[in-house]
PDB file of C-alpha atoms in Angstrom:
ATOM      1  CA  MET A   1       0.000   0.000   0.000  1.00  0.00           C
ATOM      2  CA  LYS A   2       1.236   3.484  -0.863  1.00  0.00           C
ATOM      3  CA  ASP A   3       2.346   5.718   1.966  1.00  0.00           C
ATOM      4  CA  ILE A   4      -0.388   8.326   2.313  1.00  0.00           C
ATOM      5  CA  LYS A   5       2.228  11.051   2.756  1.00  0.00           C
ATOM      6  CA  ASP A   6       3.820  10.220  -0.595  1.00  0.00           C
ATOM      7  CA  ILE A   7       0.795  10.485  -2.831  1.00  0.00           C
ATOM      8  CA  ARG A   8      -0.058  13.439  -5.008  1.00  0.00           C
ATOM      9  CA  VAL A   9      -3.605  14.763  -5.274  1.00  0.00           C
ATOM     10  CA  ALA A  10      -5.153  16.984  -7.922  1.00  0.00           C
ATOM     11  CA  CYS A  11      -8.514  18.683  -7.690  1.00  0.00           C
ATOM     12  CA  VAL A  12     -10.167  20.203 -10.727  1.00  0.00           C
ATOM     13  CA  GLY A  13     -12.382  22.856  -9.196  1.00  0.00           C
ATOM     14  CA  CYS A  14     -12.027  24.547  -5.813  1.00  0.00           C
ATOM     15  CA  GLY A  15     -15.455  26.013  -5.176  1.00  0.00           C
ATOM     16  CA  VAL A  16     -17.441  25.508  -1.989  1.00  0.00           C
ATOM     17  CA  MET A  17     -17.559  21.700  -2.016  1.00  0.00           C
ATOM     18  CA  GLY A  18     -14.270  21.057  -3.773  1.00  0.00           C
ATOM     19  CA  GLY A  19     -12.566  23.615  -1.571  1.00  0.00           C
ATOM     20  CA  ALA A  20     -13.951  22.020   1.580  1.00  0.00           C
ATOM     21  CA  LEU A  21     -12.610  18.599   0.615  1.00  0.00           C
ATOM     22  CA  VAL A  22      -9.230  20.007  -0.396  1.00  0.00           C
ATOM     23  CA  ARG A  23      -8.895  21.667   3.020  1.00  0.00           C
ATOM     24  CA  ALA A  24      -9.781  18.374   4.683  1.00  0.00           C
ATOM     25  CA  MET A  25      -7.336  16.391   2.544  1.00  0.00           C
ATOM     26  CA  ALA A  26      -4.565  18.878   3.256  1.00  0.00           C
ATOM     27  CA  LYS A  27      -4.761  17.850   6.912  1.00  0.00           C
ATOM     28  CA  VAL A  28      -4.036  14.261   5.866  1.00  0.00           C
ATOM     29  CA  VAL A  29      -1.351  14.551   3.178  1.00  0.00           C
ATOM     30  CA  GLY A  30      -0.093  18.120   3.607  1.00  0.00           C
ATOM     31  CA  ALA A  31      -1.102  21.098   1.493  1.00  0.00           C
ATOM     32  CA  ASP A  32       2.060  20.902  -0.621  1.00  0.00           C
ATOM     33  CA  ARG A  33       0.942  17.507  -2.009  1.00  0.00           C
ATOM     34  CA  ILE A  34      -2.258  18.951  -3.494  1.00  0.00           C
ATOM     35  CA  THR A  35      -2.637  20.901  -6.736  1.00  0.00           C
ATOM     36  CA  VAL A  36      -5.836  22.662  -7.732  1.00  0.00           C
ATOM     37  CA  SER A  37      -7.161  24.248 -10.879  1.00  0.00           C
ATOM     38  CA  ALA A  38     -10.260  26.348 -11.488  1.00  0.00           C
ATOM     39  CA  ALA A  39     -12.169  28.160 -14.199  1.00  0.00           C
ATOM     40  CA  SER A  40      -9.473  30.835 -14.016  1.00  0.00           C
ATOM     41  CA  TYR A  41      -5.918  30.810 -12.723  1.00  0.00           C
ATOM     42  CA  GLY A  42      -6.760  33.796 -10.551  1.00  0.00           C
ATOM     43  CA  GLU A  43      -9.392  31.773  -8.711  1.00  0.00           C
ATOM     44  CA  ALA A  44      -7.030  28.841  -8.212  1.00  0.00           C
ATOM     45  CA  SER A  45      -4.191  31.128  -7.148  1.00  0.00           C
ATOM     46  CA  SER A  46      -6.360  32.933  -4.621  1.00  0.00           C
ATOM     47  CA  PHE A  47      -7.479  29.627  -3.112  1.00  0.00           C
ATOM     48  CA  ALA A  48      -3.873  28.414  -2.994  1.00  0.00           C
ATOM     49  CA  GLU A  49      -2.754  31.538  -1.129  1.00  0.00           C
ATOM     50  CA  LYS A  50      -5.382  30.918   1.550  1.00  0.00           C
ATOM     51  CA  THR A  51      -4.733  27.185   1.971  1.00  0.00           C
ATOM     52  CA  GLY A  52      -1.099  26.524   1.061  1.00  0.00           C
ATOM     53  CA  VAL A  53      -1.909  24.128  -1.784  1.00  0.00           C
ATOM     54  CA  ARG A  54      -0.407  24.514  -5.238  1.00  0.00           C
ATOM     55  CA  ALA A  55      -2.253  26.288  -8.039  1.00  0.00           C
ATOM     56  CA  ALA A  56      -2.084  25.171 -11.656  1.00  0.00           C
ATOM     57  CA  LYS A  57      -2.718  27.407 -14.631  1.00  0.00           C
ATOM     58  CA  THR A  58      -4.627  24.690 -16.496  1.00  0.00           C
ATOM     59  CA  ASN A  59      -6.529  21.524 -15.658  1.00  0.00           C
ATOM     60  CA  ALA A  60      -3.938  19.550 -17.602  1.00  0.00           C
ATOM     61  CA  ASP A  61      -1.124  20.947 -15.457  1.00  0.00           C
ATOM     62  CA  ALA A  62      -3.064  20.150 -12.298  1.00  0.00           C
ATOM     63  CA  VAL A  63      -3.650  16.469 -13.046  1.00  0.00           C
ATOM     64  CA  SER A  64      -0.256  15.677 -14.539  1.00  0.00           C
ATOM     65  CA  GLY A  65       1.546  13.217 -12.257  1.00  0.00           C
ATOM     66  CA  ALA A  66      -1.283  12.991  -9.705  1.00  0.00           C
ATOM     67  CA  ASP A  67      -2.153   9.667  -8.074  1.00  0.00           C
ATOM     68  CA  PHE A  68      -5.725  10.744  -7.305  1.00  0.00           C
ATOM     69  CA  VAL A  69      -7.665  13.170  -9.492  1.00  0.00           C
ATOM     70  CA  PHE A  70     -10.700  14.733  -7.813  1.00  0.00           C
ATOM     71  CA  LEU A  71     -13.321  16.246 -10.081  1.00  0.00           C
ATOM     72  CA  ALA A  72     -15.206  19.038  -8.296  1.00  0.00           C
ATOM     73  CA  VAL A  73     -17.127  20.310 -11.307  1.00  0.00           C
ATOM     74  CA  LYS A  74     -20.821  20.654 -12.075  1.00  0.00           C
ATOM     75  CA  PRO A  75     -22.541  17.653 -13.723  1.00  0.00           C
ATOM     76  CA  ALA A  76     -23.069  19.611 -16.943  1.00  0.00           C
ATOM     77  CA  TYR A  77     -19.287  20.043 -17.366  1.00  0.00           C
ATOM     78  CA  ILE A  78     -18.011  16.649 -16.278  1.00  0.00           C
ATOM     79  CA  ARG A  79     -17.798  15.097 -19.738  1.00  0.00           C
ATOM     80  CA  ASP A  80     -15.939  18.061 -21.220  1.00  0.00           C
ATOM     81  CA  VAL A  81     -13.476  18.132 -18.317  1.00  0.00           C
ATOM     82  CA  LEU A  82     -12.837  14.397 -18.590  1.00  0.00           C
ATOM     83  CA  SER A  83     -12.141  14.710 -22.319  1.00  0.00           C
ATOM     84  CA  GLU A  84      -9.768  17.580 -21.621  1.00  0.00           C
ATOM     85  CA  ILE A  85      -7.690  15.916 -18.914  1.00  0.00           C
ATOM     86  CA  ARG A  86      -7.600  12.243 -19.977  1.00  0.00           C
ATOM     87  CA  PRO A  87      -4.458  12.600 -22.130  1.00  0.00           C
ATOM     88  CA  PHE A  88      -2.581  14.054 -19.143  1.00  0.00           C
ATOM     89  CA  VAL A  89      -3.748  11.729 -16.349  1.00  0.00           C
ATOM     90  CA  ARG A  90      -1.468   8.855 -15.375  1.00  0.00           C
ATOM     91  CA  LYS A  91      -2.725   5.436 -16.491  1.00  0.00           C
ATOM     92  CA  ASP A  92      -2.717   4.144 -12.912  1.00  0.00           C
ATOM     93  CA  ALA A  93      -4.354   7.231 -11.397  1.00  0.00           C
ATOM     94  CA  VAL A  94      -7.737   7.050  -9.685  1.00  0.00           C
ATOM     95  CA  TYR A  95     -10.495   9.447 -10.737  1.00  0.00           C
ATOM     96  CA  VAL A  96     -12.763  10.664  -7.912  1.00  0.00           C
ATOM     97  CA  SER A  97     -15.940  12.428  -9.063  1.00  0.00           C
ATOM     98  CA  MET A  98     -18.349  14.353  -6.838  1.00  0.00           C
ATOM     99  CA  ALA A  99     -20.704  15.415  -9.649  1.00  0.00           C
ATOM    100  CA  ALA A 100     -24.297  14.760  -8.574  1.00  0.00           C
ATOM    101  CA  GLY A 101     -26.099  12.169 -10.668  1.00  0.00           C
ATOM    102  CA  VAL A 102     -23.048  11.290 -12.778  1.00  0.00           C
ATOM    103  CA  THR A 103     -22.603   7.519 -12.742  1.00  0.00           C
ATOM    104  CA  LEU A 104     -19.412   5.480 -12.772  1.00  0.00           C
ATOM    105  CA  LYS A 105     -20.403   4.310 -16.264  1.00  0.00           C
ATOM    106  CA  THR A 106     -20.597   7.918 -17.429  1.00  0.00           C
ATOM    107  CA  ILE A 107     -17.167   8.653 -15.975  1.00  0.00           C
ATOM    108  CA  GLY A 108     -16.033   5.742 -18.122  1.00  0.00           C
ATOM    109  CA  GLU A 109     -12.776   4.951 -16.360  1.00  0.00           C
ATOM    110  CA  LEU A 110     -11.547   1.566 -15.140  1.00  0.00           C
ATOM    111  CA  ARG A 111     -10.300   3.159 -11.932  1.00  0.00           C
ATOM    112  CA  ALA A 112     -12.978   5.549 -10.741  1.00  0.00           C
ATOM    113  CA  VAL A 113     -14.641   6.449  -7.455  1.00  0.00           C
ATOM    114  CA  ARG A 114     -17.925   8.293  -7.171  1.00  0.00           C
ATOM    115  CA  ILE A 115     -18.545  10.297  -4.009  1.00  0.00           C
ATOM    116  CA  MET A 116     -21.375  12.392  -2.626  1.00  0.00           C
ATOM    117  CA  PRO A 117     -20.227  14.769   0.116  1.00  0.00           C
ATOM    118  CA  ASN A 118     -22.253  17.530   1.730  1.00  0.00           C
ATOM    119  CA  ILE A 119     -21.684  21.084   2.890  1.00  0.00           C
ATOM    120  CA  PRO A 120     -21.007  20.283   6.595  1.00  0.00           C
ATOM    121  CA  ALA A 121     -17.672  18.942   5.349  1.00  0.00           C
ATOM    122  CA  THR A 122     -16.521  22.556   5.585  1.00  0.00           C
ATOM    123  CA  VAL A 123     -16.487  22.149   9.382  1.00  0.00           C
ATOM    124  CA  GLY A 124     -15.414  18.503   9.462  1.00  0.00           C
ATOM    125  CA  GLU A 125     -18.948  17.241  10.100  1.00  0.00           C
ATOM    126  CA  GLY A 126     -19.846  16.051   6.622  1.00  0.00           C
ATOM    127  CA  MET A 127     -21.395  12.819   5.434  1.00  0.00           C
ATOM    128  CA  VAL A 128     -19.561  11.336   2.462  1.00  0.00           C
ATOM    129  CA  ALA A 129     -20.839   8.308   0.584  1.00  0.00           C
ATOM    130  CA  LEU A 130     -18.690   6.542  -1.999  1.00  0.00           C
ATOM    131  CA  CYS A 131     -18.717   3.674  -4.461  1.00  0.00           C
ATOM    132  CA  SER A 132     -16.151   2.529  -7.005  1.00  0.00           C
ATOM    133  CA  THR A 133     -15.460   0.521 -10.132  1.00  0.00           C
ATOM    134  CA  GLU A 134     -13.937  -2.949  -9.894  1.00  0.00           C
ATOM    135  CA  GLY A 135     -10.659  -1.536 -11.170  1.00  0.00           C
ATOM    136  CA  VAL A 136     -10.072   0.373  -7.930  1.00  0.00           C
ATOM    137  CA  SER A 137      -8.005  -1.738  -5.543  1.00  0.00           C
ATOM    138  CA  SER A 138      -8.898  -2.076  -1.891  1.00  0.00           C
ATOM    139  CA  ASP A 139      -5.694  -0.194  -1.056  1.00  0.00           C
ATOM    140  CA  ASP A 140      -6.587   2.736  -3.294  1.00  0.00           C
ATOM    141  CA  LEU A 141     -10.135   2.834  -1.961  1.00  0.00           C
ATOM    142  CA  SER A 142      -8.723   2.839   1.557  1.00  0.00           C
ATOM    143  CA  ILE A 143      -6.553   5.821   0.627  1.00  0.00           C
ATOM    144  CA  VAL A 144      -9.579   7.714  -0.738  1.00  0.00           C
ATOM    145  CA  LYS A 145     -11.426   7.055   2.522  1.00  0.00           C
ATOM    146  CA  THR A 146      -8.416   8.279   4.496  1.00  0.00           C
ATOM    147  CA  LEU A 147      -8.104  11.389   2.339  1.00  0.00           C
ATOM    148  CA  LEU A 148     -11.739  12.215   3.075  1.00  0.00           C
ATOM    149  CA  SER A 149     -11.654  11.256   6.745  1.00  0.00           C
ATOM    150  CA  GLU A 150     -11.091  14.796   8.018  1.00  0.00           C
ATOM    151  CA  SER A 151     -14.264  15.978   6.277  1.00  0.00           C
ATOM    152  CA  GLY A 152     -16.556  13.882   8.474  1.00  0.00           C
ATOM    153  CA  ARG A 153     -18.064  10.399   8.274  1.00  0.00           C
ATOM    154  CA  VAL A 154     -17.196   8.313   5.206  1.00  0.00           C
ATOM    155  CA  ASP A 155     -19.334   5.354   4.175  1.00  0.00           C
ATOM    156  CA  GLU A 156     -19.081   2.902   1.270  1.00  0.00           C
ATOM    157  CA  ILE A 157     -22.357   2.017  -0.449  1.00  0.00           C
ATOM    158  CA  PRO A 158     -23.523   0.289  -3.652  1.00  0.00           C
ATOM    159  CA  GLU A 159     -23.985   2.742  -6.503  1.00  0.00           C
ATOM    160  CA  ARG A 160     -27.722   1.991  -6.747  1.00  0.00           C
ATOM    161  CA  LEU A 161     -28.172   3.924  -3.474  1.00  0.00           C
ATOM    162  CA  MET A 162     -26.262   7.008  -4.590  1.00  0.00           C
ATOM    163  CA  ASP A 163     -29.248   8.963  -5.911  1.00  0.00           C
ATOM    164  CA  GLY A 164     -30.951   8.438  -2.560  1.00  0.00           C
ATOM    165  CA  VAL A 165     -27.850   9.638  -0.746  1.00  0.00           C
ATOM    166  CA  THR A 166     -27.787  12.720  -2.959  1.00  0.00           C
ATOM    167  CA  ALA A 167     -31.401  13.453  -2.020  1.00  0.00           C
ATOM    168  CA  VAL A 168     -30.970  12.859   1.711  1.00  0.00           C
ATOM    169  CA  SER A 169     -27.480  13.823   2.881  1.00  0.00           C
ATOM    170  CA  GLY A 170     -26.328  15.749  -0.185  1.00  0.00           C
ATOM    171  CA  SER A 171     -29.383  18.016  -0.275  1.00  0.00           C
ATOM    172  CA  GLY A 172     -30.412  17.485   3.347  1.00  0.00           C
ATOM    173  CA  PRO A 173     -28.473  20.397   4.867  1.00  0.00           C
ATOM    174  CA  ALA A 174     -30.694  22.798   2.913  1.00  0.00           C
ATOM    175  CA  TYR A 175     -33.784  21.214   4.482  1.00  0.00           C
ATOM    176  CA  ALA A 176     -32.124  21.497   7.903  1.00  0.00           C
ATOM    177  CA  PHE A 177     -31.308  25.174   7.337  1.00  0.00           C
ATOM    178  CA  LEU A 178     -34.939  25.823   6.453  1.00  0.00           C
ATOM    179  CA  PHE A 179     -36.008  24.126   9.682  1.00  0.00           C
ATOM    180  CA  ILE A 180     -33.506  26.176  11.692  1.00  0.00           C
ATOM    181  CA  GLU A 181     -34.810  29.337  10.063  1.00  0.00           C
ATOM    182  CA  ALA A 182     -38.426  28.408  10.793  1.00  0.00           C
ATOM    183  CA  LEU A 183     -37.640  27.493  14.405  1.00  0.00           C
ATOM    184  CA  ALA A 184     -35.758  30.777  14.808  1.00  0.00           C
ATOM    185  CA  ASP A 185     -38.721  32.658  13.323  1.00  0.00           C
ATOM    186  CA  ALA A 186     -40.903  31.099  16.000  1.00  0.00           C
ATOM    187  CA  ALA A 187     -38.456  32.207  18.701  1.00  0.00           C
ATOM    188  CA  VAL A 188     -38.523  35.751  17.313  1.00  0.00           C
ATOM    189  CA  ARG A 189     -42.308  35.622  17.374  1.00  0.00           C
ATOM    190  CA  PHE A 190     -42.080  34.839  21.070  1.00  0.00           C
ATOM    191  CA  GLY A 191     -39.800  37.803  21.705  1.00  0.00           C
ATOM    192  CA  MET A 192     -36.264  36.443  21.346  1.00  0.00           C
ATOM    193  CA  PRO A 193     -33.701  38.584  19.460  1.00  0.00           C
ATOM    194  CA  ARG A 194     -33.006  37.240  15.951  1.00  0.00           C
ATOM    195  CA  LYS A 195     -29.304  36.479  16.464  1.00  0.00           C
ATOM    196  CA  GLN A 196     -29.969  34.615  19.691  1.00  0.00           C
ATOM    197  CA  ALA A 197     -32.906  32.778  18.111  1.00  0.00           C
ATOM    198  CA  TYR A 198     -30.677  31.301  15.396  1.00  0.00           C
ATOM    199  CA  VAL A 199     -28.191  30.041  17.993  1.00  0.00           C
ATOM    200  CA  TYR A 200     -30.933  28.362  20.030  1.00  0.00           C
ATOM    201  CA  ALA A 201     -32.448  26.736  16.948  1.00  0.00           C
ATOM    202  CA  ALA A 202     -29.142  25.577  15.459  1.00  0.00           C
ATOM    203  CA  GLN A 203     -27.734  24.236  18.727  1.00  0.00           C
ATOM    204  CA  THR A 204     -30.979  22.356  19.315  1.00  0.00           C
ATOM    205  CA  LEU A 205     -30.674  20.539  15.969  1.00  0.00           C
ATOM    206  CA  LYS A 206     -26.967  19.895  16.470  1.00  0.00           C
ATOM    207  CA  GLY A 207     -27.555  18.510  19.951  1.00  0.00           C
ATOM    208  CA  ALA A 208     -30.441  16.311  18.827  1.00  0.00           C
ATOM    209  CA  ALA A 209     -28.324  14.836  16.030  1.00  0.00           C
ATOM    210  CA  GLU A 210     -25.365  14.169  18.335  1.00  0.00           C
ATOM    211  CA  LEU A 211     -27.662  12.558  20.889  1.00  0.00           C
ATOM    212  CA  PHE A 212     -29.086  10.166  18.299  1.00  0.00           C
ATOM    213  CA  LEU A 213     -25.675   9.266  16.865  1.00  0.00           C
ATOM    214  CA  ASN A 214     -24.177   8.522  20.276  1.00  0.00           C
ATOM    215  CA  ASP A 215     -27.050   7.386  22.511  1.00  0.00           C
ATOM    216  CA  GLY A 216     -28.045   4.073  20.949  1.00  0.00           C
ATOM    217  CA  ARG A 217     -31.808   4.593  21.230  1.00  0.00           C
ATOM    218  CA  SER A 218     -34.012   4.842  18.154  1.00  0.00           C
ATOM    219  CA  VAL A 219     -35.342   8.145  16.872  1.00  0.00           C
ATOM    220  CA  SER A 220     -38.822   7.165  18.056  1.00  0.00           C
ATOM    221  CA  GLU A 221     -37.550   6.370  21.545  1.00  0.00           C
ATOM    222  CA  LEU A 222     -35.753   9.703  21.800  1.00  0.00           C
ATOM    223  CA  LYS A 223     -38.793  11.576  20.522  1.00  0.00           C
ATOM    224  CA  ASP A 224     -40.928   9.815  23.127  1.00  0.00           C
ATOM    225  CA  ALA A 225     -38.402  10.737  25.822  1.00  0.00           C
ATOM    226  CA  VAL A 226     -38.993  14.435  25.081  1.00  0.00           C
ATOM    227  CA  CYS A 227     -42.774  14.132  24.863  1.00  0.00           C
ATOM    228  CA  SER A 228     -44.031  14.136  28.457  1.00  0.00           C
ATOM    229  CA  PRO A 229     -47.696  13.105  28.969  1.00  0.00           C
ATOM    230  CA  ALA A 230     -49.986  16.116  28.523  1.00  0.00           C
ATOM    231  CA  GLY A 231     -46.899  18.302  28.057  1.00  0.00           C
ATOM    232  CA  THR A 232     -45.852  21.040  25.669  1.00  0.00           C
ATOM    233  CA  THR A 233     -43.781  18.944  23.252  1.00  0.00           C
ATOM    234  CA  ILE A 234     -46.514  16.475  22.298  1.00  0.00           C
ATOM    235  CA  GLU A 235     -48.710  19.431  21.356  1.00  0.00           C
ATOM    236  CA  GLY A 236     -45.967  20.669  19.028  1.00  0.00           C
ATOM    237  CA  VAL A 237     -45.535  17.205  17.509  1.00  0.00           C
ATOM    238  CA  ILE A 238     -49.285  16.940  16.883  1.00  0.00           C
ATOM    239  CA  ALA A 239     -49.227  20.325  15.146  1.00  0.00           C
ATOM    240  CA  LEU A 240     -46.352  19.183  12.913  1.00  0.00           C
ATOM    241  CA  GLU A 241     -48.209  15.999  11.993  1.00  0.00           C
ATOM    242  CA  GLU A 242     -51.381  17.951  11.213  1.00  0.00           C
ATOM    243  CA  SER A 243     -49.348  20.207   8.920  1.00  0.00           C
ATOM    244  CA  GLY A 244     -47.945  17.229   6.987  1.00  0.00           C
ATOM    245  CA  PHE A 245     -44.385  17.692   8.250  1.00  0.00           C
ATOM    246  CA  ARG A 246     -43.192  14.163   7.469  1.00  0.00           C
ATOM    247  CA  ALA A 247     -44.817  14.130   4.036  1.00  0.00           C
ATOM    248  CA  ALA A 248     -43.279  17.503   3.187  1.00  0.00           C
ATOM    249  CA  VAL A 249     -39.784  16.249   4.044  1.00  0.00           C
ATOM    250  CA  ILE A 250     -40.277  13.000   2.106  1.00  0.00           C
ATOM    251  CA  ASN A 251     -41.637  14.920  -0.889  1.00  0.00           C
ATOM    252  CA  ALA A 252     -38.641  17.266  -0.833  1.00  0.00           C
ATOM    253  CA  ALA A 253     -36.176  14.373  -0.800  1.00  0.00           C
ATOM    254  CA  THR A 254     -38.138  12.605  -3.546  1.00  0.00           C
ATOM    255  CA  ALA A 255     -37.934  15.684  -5.775  1.00  0.00           C
ATOM    256  CA  ALA A 256     -34.172  15.836  -5.229  1.00  0.00           C
ATOM    257  CA  PHE A 257     -33.885  12.087  -5.906  1.00  0.00           C
ATOM    258  CA  GLU A 258     -35.728  12.398  -9.208  1.00  0.00           C
ATOM    259  CA  LYS A 259     -33.493  15.275 -10.263  1.00  0.00           C
ATOM    260  CA  SER A 260     -30.395  13.221  -9.460  1.00  0.00           C
ATOM    261  CA  VAL A 261     -31.714  10.366 -11.596  1.00  0.00           C
ATOM    262  CA  GLU A 262     -32.440  12.824 -14.404  1.00  0.00           C
ATOM    263  CA  LEU A 263     -28.897  14.202 -14.276  1.00  0.00           C
ATOM    264  CA  GLY A 264     -27.527  10.676 -14.621  1.00  0.00           C
ATOM    265  CA  GLN A 265     -29.548  10.088 -17.783  1.00  0.00           C
ATOM    266  CA  LYS A 266     -28.203  13.132 -19.651  1.00  0.00           C
TER     267      LYS A 266
END
């Protein structure tokens, strides 16, 4: 197995998601082992100045000699980028794509990994799902997992589940932000200052998630633990159910799922 400190990583694209993963990977391999490119050299150079990674003037320069080539580009551009860089990528390099909906078949490489990260990776609390082609060795897949480890939880899944992951954890933070905003609006309605309301709402969701992940009880059991007989919380839960809360969340995820499937068919 390759020494993780000896590998070279390239990342085509250093926007919000790509940038978050590059920052996380830099903690594992060192910033000087990572080269990034972007739509313009100025963008890549600015990112490099902030993070200590190397900036390349072109995508071809970025991927040349890299062991792992991360593709942090929009789904609409993935095919063009692949065509552009293929002649310059080492034959034994591993492609790692984070383009939503883009399948391993579409990537078309013997050694390819498909990942779906999410925005909490920017604070090391992300959820990253991955799957790979048969050409990716267990050692190389282990390296990819290690590279991503500082971004949050990393989980290997079959590709057939990836559209669902995109809809739930990939898009899920947006649903959570909406809930935080709504909960904060309620706090403001009750007289709490806006800034303080957001902290109360956000910390409540963060704490609830940590409790579930570490407690061992089911979600239903934890919900029941908060709902005292004839208390305030059960009244709130009833109101949510009457408003179709669960159905609204499921419908939102279903819409995102269908869009992910659509992207994979283009």
